[in-house]
Amino acid sequence: MVSLSSFYPARFRKDVTVIPVVRLHGTIMAGGNQFRQNLNIATVAPLLARAFADKKAPAVAIMINSPGGSPVQSRLIYKRIRDLAAEKNKKVLIFVEDVAASGGYMIACAGDEIIADPSSVVGSIGVISAGFGFTGLIDKIGVERRIYTAGENKSILDPFQPENPEDIARLKELQLDIHQVFIDLVKDSRGARLKEDADLFTGRFWTGIRGKEMGLVDEIGDLRSTLRARYGDKVKTRLITGQRGLFGRRVPGVSAAIAADALAGIGEAGLNALDERTLWSRYGL
């Protein structure tokens, strides 16, 4: 005789373990809209809150596929995950898809365990700044650059002026400070699991297999097989998704903007596409 409980939704059945799953995909940048959906604390926080609110779930699974981006937004997301894990007393399992590099790896460090595909890309523990110089171009087309400031350092790193060694030195100081924050976070999170390696914090990146050898990753595997091994064959996953925005697209954690704002964002998305493409292409993606 079939029990009526077998027809209940999985989250209401006592014999089934349900694991909330949050998927974090994309570059990590403040702002964004329907045409350029980034990972940042504003878009991710509501998803995390819903995932950790499941009182019956013994753990929260987070799938990461990100080449990095803003160090500030990365750390804010990392800290929110750790705060919720402590508050709700839940284990955090991080699953790396194609890449968890730079800021993506910083977020991955929020996991009690990091599980990666053998071909995943992990690491890139460093800081990068990039831009363009247009001094030759404006001279060639006959454009005169005019800039007025109050404060001698307000125009540093202006792309329309020749590079200044003092400006570069100031930028380097800033990068070193941010890099040290990143290093300290990884060391605090991974602890004794990290292996001694001179290249570990140089910005290099590795496959999941090599990352496991270095202590950047705990296991090689995938979400389904790992959860079944931990919680049994009846384990179920519940994907936490955002609200639907303009044209039915999912917007993680934010309500739909009005059409005028969304259309205005098309231009912004185009201007930032090159930067995002560059982040992904560093890892062959």
Short mmCIF file of C-alpha atoms in Angstrom, two decimals:
data_model
loop_
_atom_site.label_atom_id
_atom_site.label_comp_id
_atom_site.label_asym_id
_atom_site.label_seq_id
_atom_site.Cartn_x
_atom_site.Cartn_y
_atom_site.Cartn_z
CA MET A 1 0.00 0.00 0.00
CA VAL A 2 1.37 3.42 -1.01
CA SER A 3 1.65 5.94 1.80
CA LEU A 4 0.01 9.31 1.23
CA SER A 5 3.20 10.96 2.46
CA SER A 6 4.90 9.91 -0.78
CA PHE A 7 2.76 12.47 -2.60
CA TYR A 8 3.79 15.34 -0.33
CA PRO A 9 6.31 17.91 -1.60
CA ALA A 10 9.83 16.79 -0.66
CA ARG A 11 10.32 19.56 1.89
CA PHE A 12 7.34 18.25 3.92
CA ARG A 13 8.42 14.61 3.97
CA LYS A 14 10.37 13.39 6.98
CA ASP A 15 12.26 10.73 5.01
CA VAL A 16 13.69 13.20 2.47
CA THR A 17 16.54 15.64 3.07
CA VAL A 18 16.19 18.84 1.05
CA ILE A 19 19.27 20.99 0.40
CA PRO A 20 18.77 24.60 -0.74
CA VAL A 21 21.02 25.48 -3.68
CA VAL A 22 22.14 28.99 -4.59
CA ARG A 23 23.81 29.43 -7.98
CA LEU A 24 26.21 32.36 -8.26
CA HIS A 25 27.12 32.90 -11.89
CA GLY A 26 28.81 35.92 -13.46
CA THR A 27 31.25 38.71 -12.85
CA ILE A 28 31.32 40.42 -9.46
CA MET A 29 30.52 44.12 -9.80
CA ALA A 30 28.39 46.71 -8.08
CA GLY A 31 25.25 47.78 -9.93
CA GLY A 32 23.74 46.06 -12.94
CA ASN A 33 20.33 45.65 -14.54
CA GLN A 34 18.27 43.20 -16.64
CA PHE A 35 20.80 43.41 -19.44
CA ARG A 36 23.88 43.13 -17.24
CA GLN A 37 23.24 40.95 -14.23
CA ASN A 38 26.24 41.01 -11.93
CA LEU A 39 27.01 39.34 -8.64
CA ASN A 40 27.06 41.77 -5.73
CA ILE A 41 25.74 41.95 -2.19
CA ALA A 42 22.48 43.60 -3.31
CA THR A 43 21.58 40.81 -5.75
CA VAL A 44 22.94 37.88 -3.74
CA ALA A 45 21.82 38.72 -0.17
CA PRO A 46 18.09 37.95 -0.69
CA LEU A 47 18.93 34.56 -2.23
CA LEU A 48 21.22 33.67 0.66
CA ALA A 49 18.62 34.76 3.21
CA ARG A 50 16.00 32.47 1.64
CA ALA A 51 18.42 29.53 1.45
CA PHE A 52 19.55 29.78 5.06
CA ALA A 53 15.97 30.30 6.28
CA ASP A 54 15.20 26.62 5.64
CA LYS A 55 15.20 25.32 9.22
CA LYS A 56 15.19 21.64 8.28
CA ALA A 57 18.11 21.76 5.86
CA PRO A 58 21.39 20.57 7.42
CA ALA A 59 23.43 22.48 4.84
CA VAL A 60 23.29 25.06 2.08
CA ALA A 61 24.93 24.31 -1.27
CA ILE A 62 26.37 27.18 -3.30
CA MET A 63 27.43 26.72 -6.91
CA ILE A 64 30.01 29.23 -8.12
CA ASN A 65 30.97 30.10 -11.67
CA SER A 66 32.77 33.44 -11.60
CA PRO A 67 36.06 34.87 -12.90
CA GLY A 68 36.04 37.52 -10.17
CA GLY A 69 35.65 41.28 -10.19
CA SER A 70 35.18 43.72 -7.33
CA PRO A 71 37.20 42.77 -4.22
CA VAL A 72 34.77 44.71 -2.02
CA GLN A 73 31.65 42.97 -3.32
CA SER A 74 33.45 39.61 -3.17
CA ARG A 75 34.31 40.06 0.48
CA LEU A 76 30.82 41.32 1.35
CA ILE A 77 29.29 38.19 -0.18
CA TYR A 78 31.86 36.00 1.58
CA LYS A 79 31.10 37.60 4.93
CA ARG A 80 27.32 37.37 4.48
CA ILE A 81 27.62 33.63 3.81
CA ARG A 82 29.78 33.08 6.90
CA ASP A 83 27.52 35.24 9.10
CA LEU A 84 24.41 33.32 8.02
CA ALA A 85 26.14 29.98 8.46
CA ALA A 86 27.04 30.88 12.05
CA GLU A 87 23.63 32.40 12.80
CA LYS A 88 21.63 29.48 11.38
CA ASN A 89 24.13 26.78 12.38
CA LYS A 90 24.37 25.32 8.89
CA LYS A 91 27.20 23.79 6.92
CA VAL A 92 28.14 25.48 3.64
CA LEU A 93 29.17 23.33 0.69
CA ILE A 94 30.71 25.22 -2.23
CA PHE A 95 30.65 23.61 -5.68
CA VAL A 96 32.91 25.09 -8.35
CA GLU A 97 31.66 24.91 -11.92
CA ASP A 98 33.92 26.23 -14.72
CA VAL A 99 35.81 28.76 -12.66
CA ALA A 100 36.11 30.22 -9.17
CA ALA A 101 39.01 32.58 -9.61
CA SER A 102 40.09 35.85 -8.01
CA GLY A 103 36.95 37.27 -6.34
CA GLY A 104 35.12 34.08 -7.30
CA TYR A 105 37.60 32.08 -5.24
CA MET A 106 37.30 34.58 -2.39
CA ILE A 107 33.57 33.78 -2.23
CA ALA A 108 34.35 30.05 -2.47
CA CYS A 109 36.42 30.37 0.71
CA ALA A 110 33.14 30.97 2.58
CA GLY A 111 32.45 27.25 2.29
CA ASP A 112 33.19 24.76 5.03
CA GLU A 113 34.20 22.59 2.11
CA ILE A 114 35.03 23.37 -1.52
CA ILE A 115 34.21 20.71 -4.11
CA ALA A 116 35.41 21.24 -7.67
CA ASP A 117 35.26 19.49 -11.02
CA PRO A 118 38.69 18.14 -12.00
CA SER A 119 38.75 20.59 -14.92
CA SER A 120 37.52 23.60 -12.93
CA VAL A 121 39.79 26.64 -12.70
CA VAL A 122 40.57 27.89 -9.18
CA GLY A 123 42.93 30.37 -7.56
CA SER A 124 44.17 33.62 -9.10
CA ILE A 125 44.74 35.09 -5.64
CA GLY A 126 45.89 38.53 -6.67
CA VAL A 127 44.76 42.03 -7.68
CA ILE A 128 44.67 43.50 -11.17
CA SER A 129 43.91 46.93 -12.59
CA ALA A 130 43.68 47.55 -16.31
CA GLY A 131 42.87 50.40 -18.62
CA PHE A 132 43.84 52.18 -21.84
CA GLY A 133 45.97 55.19 -22.72
CA PHE A 134 44.71 57.60 -25.35
CA THR A 135 47.42 60.30 -25.42
CA GLY A 136 48.62 59.40 -28.91
CA LEU A 137 45.10 59.14 -30.25
CA ILE A 138 43.92 62.58 -29.14
CA ASP A 139 47.11 64.13 -30.53
CA LYS A 140 46.52 62.41 -33.86
CA ILE A 141 42.92 63.55 -34.24
CA GLY A 142 43.65 67.04 -32.95
CA VAL A 143 41.75 67.00 -29.67
CA GLU A 144 42.91 69.26 -26.85
CA ARG A 145 42.56 67.80 -23.36
CA ARG A 146 41.37 70.28 -20.70
CA ILE A 147 41.17 69.29 -17.05
CA TYR A 148 40.83 71.41 -13.92
CA THR A 149 41.18 70.12 -10.37
CA ALA A 150 41.30 71.26 -6.78
CA GLY A 151 43.73 68.84 -5.16
CA GLU A 152 46.97 67.73 -6.80
CA ASN A 153 46.00 64.06 -6.91
CA LYS A 154 42.48 64.34 -8.35
CA SER A 155 43.57 63.52 -11.90
CA ILE A 156 45.90 60.60 -11.27
CA LEU A 157 45.79 57.77 -13.83
CA ASP A 158 43.95 59.97 -16.34
CA PRO A 159 43.97 57.88 -19.55
CA PHE A 160 44.27 61.02 -21.67
CA GLN A 161 47.54 62.07 -20.03
CA PRO A 162 50.97 60.38 -20.14
CA GLU A 163 51.65 57.87 -17.38
CA ASN A 164 53.17 59.32 -14.23
CA PRO A 165 55.54 57.04 -12.22
CA GLU A 166 54.22 58.55 -8.97
CA ASP A 167 50.64 57.69 -9.93
CA ILE A 168 51.66 54.12 -10.71
CA ALA A 169 53.41 53.83 -7.36
CA ARG A 170 50.25 55.01 -5.55
CA LEU A 171 48.16 52.46 -7.43
CA LYS A 172 50.64 49.73 -6.55
CA GLU A 173 50.35 50.60 -2.84
CA LEU A 174 46.58 50.28 -3.11
CA GLN A 175 46.86 46.93 -4.87
CA LEU A 176 49.26 45.58 -2.26
CA ASP A 177 46.85 46.49 0.56
CA ILE A 178 43.94 44.77 -1.19
CA HIS A 179 46.10 41.76 -2.03
CA GLN A 180 47.04 41.35 1.63
CA VAL A 181 43.36 41.39 2.63
CA PHE A 182 42.77 38.60 0.09
CA ILE A 183 45.75 36.57 1.33
CA ASP A 184 44.68 36.90 4.97
CA LEU A 185 41.12 35.82 4.12
CA VAL A 186 42.31 32.70 2.29
CA LYS A 187 44.71 31.78 5.09
CA ASP A 188 42.04 32.27 7.76
CA SER A 189 39.49 30.23 5.80
CA ARG A 190 41.65 27.39 4.55
CA GLY A 191 44.06 27.20 7.49
CA ALA A 192 46.27 24.14 7.69
CA ARG A 193 44.74 22.71 4.51
CA LEU A 194 46.91 25.05 2.44
CA LYS A 195 50.19 23.60 1.23
CA GLU A 196 53.42 25.57 1.24
CA ASP A 197 53.91 26.80 -2.32
CA ALA A 198 55.73 29.90 -3.51
CA ASP A 199 53.18 30.46 -6.30
CA LEU A 200 50.07 30.21 -4.12
CA PHE A 201 49.47 33.96 -3.75
CA THR A 202 51.06 35.19 -6.97
CA GLY A 203 47.86 35.34 -9.02
CA ARG A 204 48.43 31.99 -10.71
CA PHE A 205 45.48 29.66 -11.21
CA TRP A 206 45.14 25.90 -11.49
CA THR A 207 42.75 23.08 -12.37
CA GLY A 208 40.57 21.55 -9.69
CA ILE A 209 42.93 18.56 -9.50
CA ARG A 210 45.99 20.70 -8.84
CA GLY A 211 43.94 22.96 -6.57
CA LYS A 212 43.14 19.97 -4.38
CA GLU A 213 46.83 19.10 -4.11
CA MET A 214 47.56 22.67 -2.99
CA GLY A 215 44.73 22.79 -0.46
CA LEU A 216 42.62 25.30 -2.37
CA VAL A 217 39.97 22.60 -2.88
CA ASP A 218 38.82 19.85 -0.52
CA GLU A 219 37.33 17.32 -2.93
CA ILE A 220 36.90 16.55 -6.60
CA GLY A 221 33.26 15.95 -7.42
CA ASP A 222 29.90 17.44 -8.37
CA LEU A 223 26.78 18.55 -6.54
CA ARG A 224 24.49 15.57 -7.18
CA SER A 225 26.95 12.78 -6.37
CA THR A 226 28.35 14.62 -3.36
CA LEU A 227 24.94 15.29 -1.81
CA ARG A 228 23.81 11.71 -2.41
CA ALA A 229 26.96 10.39 -0.74
CA ARG A 230 26.44 12.71 2.26
CA TYR A 231 22.66 12.60 2.72
CA GLY A 232 21.46 9.44 0.98
CA ASP A 233 19.84 8.57 -2.32
CA LYS A 234 16.60 10.34 -1.41
CA VAL A 235 18.24 13.75 -1.01
CA LYS A 236 16.56 16.52 -3.00
CA THR A 237 17.78 19.94 -4.02
CA ARG A 238 15.76 23.15 -4.06
CA LEU A 239 17.15 25.85 -6.33
CA ILE A 240 16.75 29.34 -4.88
CA THR A 241 15.96 31.74 -7.71
CA GLY A 242 15.32 35.45 -7.96
CA GLN A 243 12.21 37.29 -9.01
CA ARG A 244 11.38 37.61 -12.69
CA GLY A 245 12.32 40.91 -14.25
CA LEU A 246 11.66 42.54 -17.61
CA PHE A 247 10.98 40.06 -20.45
CA GLY A 248 10.71 37.22 -17.92
CA ARG A 249 14.43 37.07 -17.11
CA ARG A 250 15.48 36.11 -13.61
CA VAL A 251 16.85 38.97 -11.55
CA PRO A 252 18.64 37.60 -8.46
CA GLY A 253 17.23 39.18 -5.36
CA VAL A 254 15.95 42.43 -6.85
CA SER A 255 12.54 43.51 -8.09
CA ALA A 256 12.04 44.39 -11.75
CA ALA A 257 13.03 47.92 -12.76
CA ILE A 258 10.69 49.97 -14.87
CA ALA A 259 11.06 49.63 -18.62
CA ALA A 260 12.71 53.03 -19.09
CA ASP A 261 15.50 52.21 -16.65
CA ALA A 262 16.01 48.81 -18.24
CA LEU A 263 16.29 50.25 -21.74
CA ALA A 264 18.70 52.90 -20.53
CA GLY A 265 20.86 50.10 -19.19
CA ILE A 266 21.45 48.63 -22.66
CA GLY A 267 24.11 51.23 -23.35
CA GLU A 268 25.80 50.63 -20.02
CA ALA A 269 25.82 46.89 -20.65
CA GLY A 270 27.53 47.43 -23.99
CA LEU A 271 30.23 49.62 -22.49
CA ASN A 272 31.03 47.02 -19.84
CA ALA A 273 30.87 43.96 -22.09
CA LEU A 274 34.56 44.21 -23.03
CA ASP A 275 35.69 44.27 -19.40
CA GLU A 276 33.56 41.25 -18.54
CA ARG A 277 34.71 39.36 -21.64
CA THR A 278 38.31 40.04 -20.63
CA LEU A 279 37.74 38.58 -17.15
CA TRP A 280 36.30 35.35 -18.55
CA SER A 281 38.87 35.02 -21.34
CA ARG A 282 41.77 35.03 -18.87
CA TYR A 283 40.70 31.49 -17.95
CA GLY A 284 40.04 30.26 -21.48
CA LEU A 285 36.25 30.68 -21.17
#
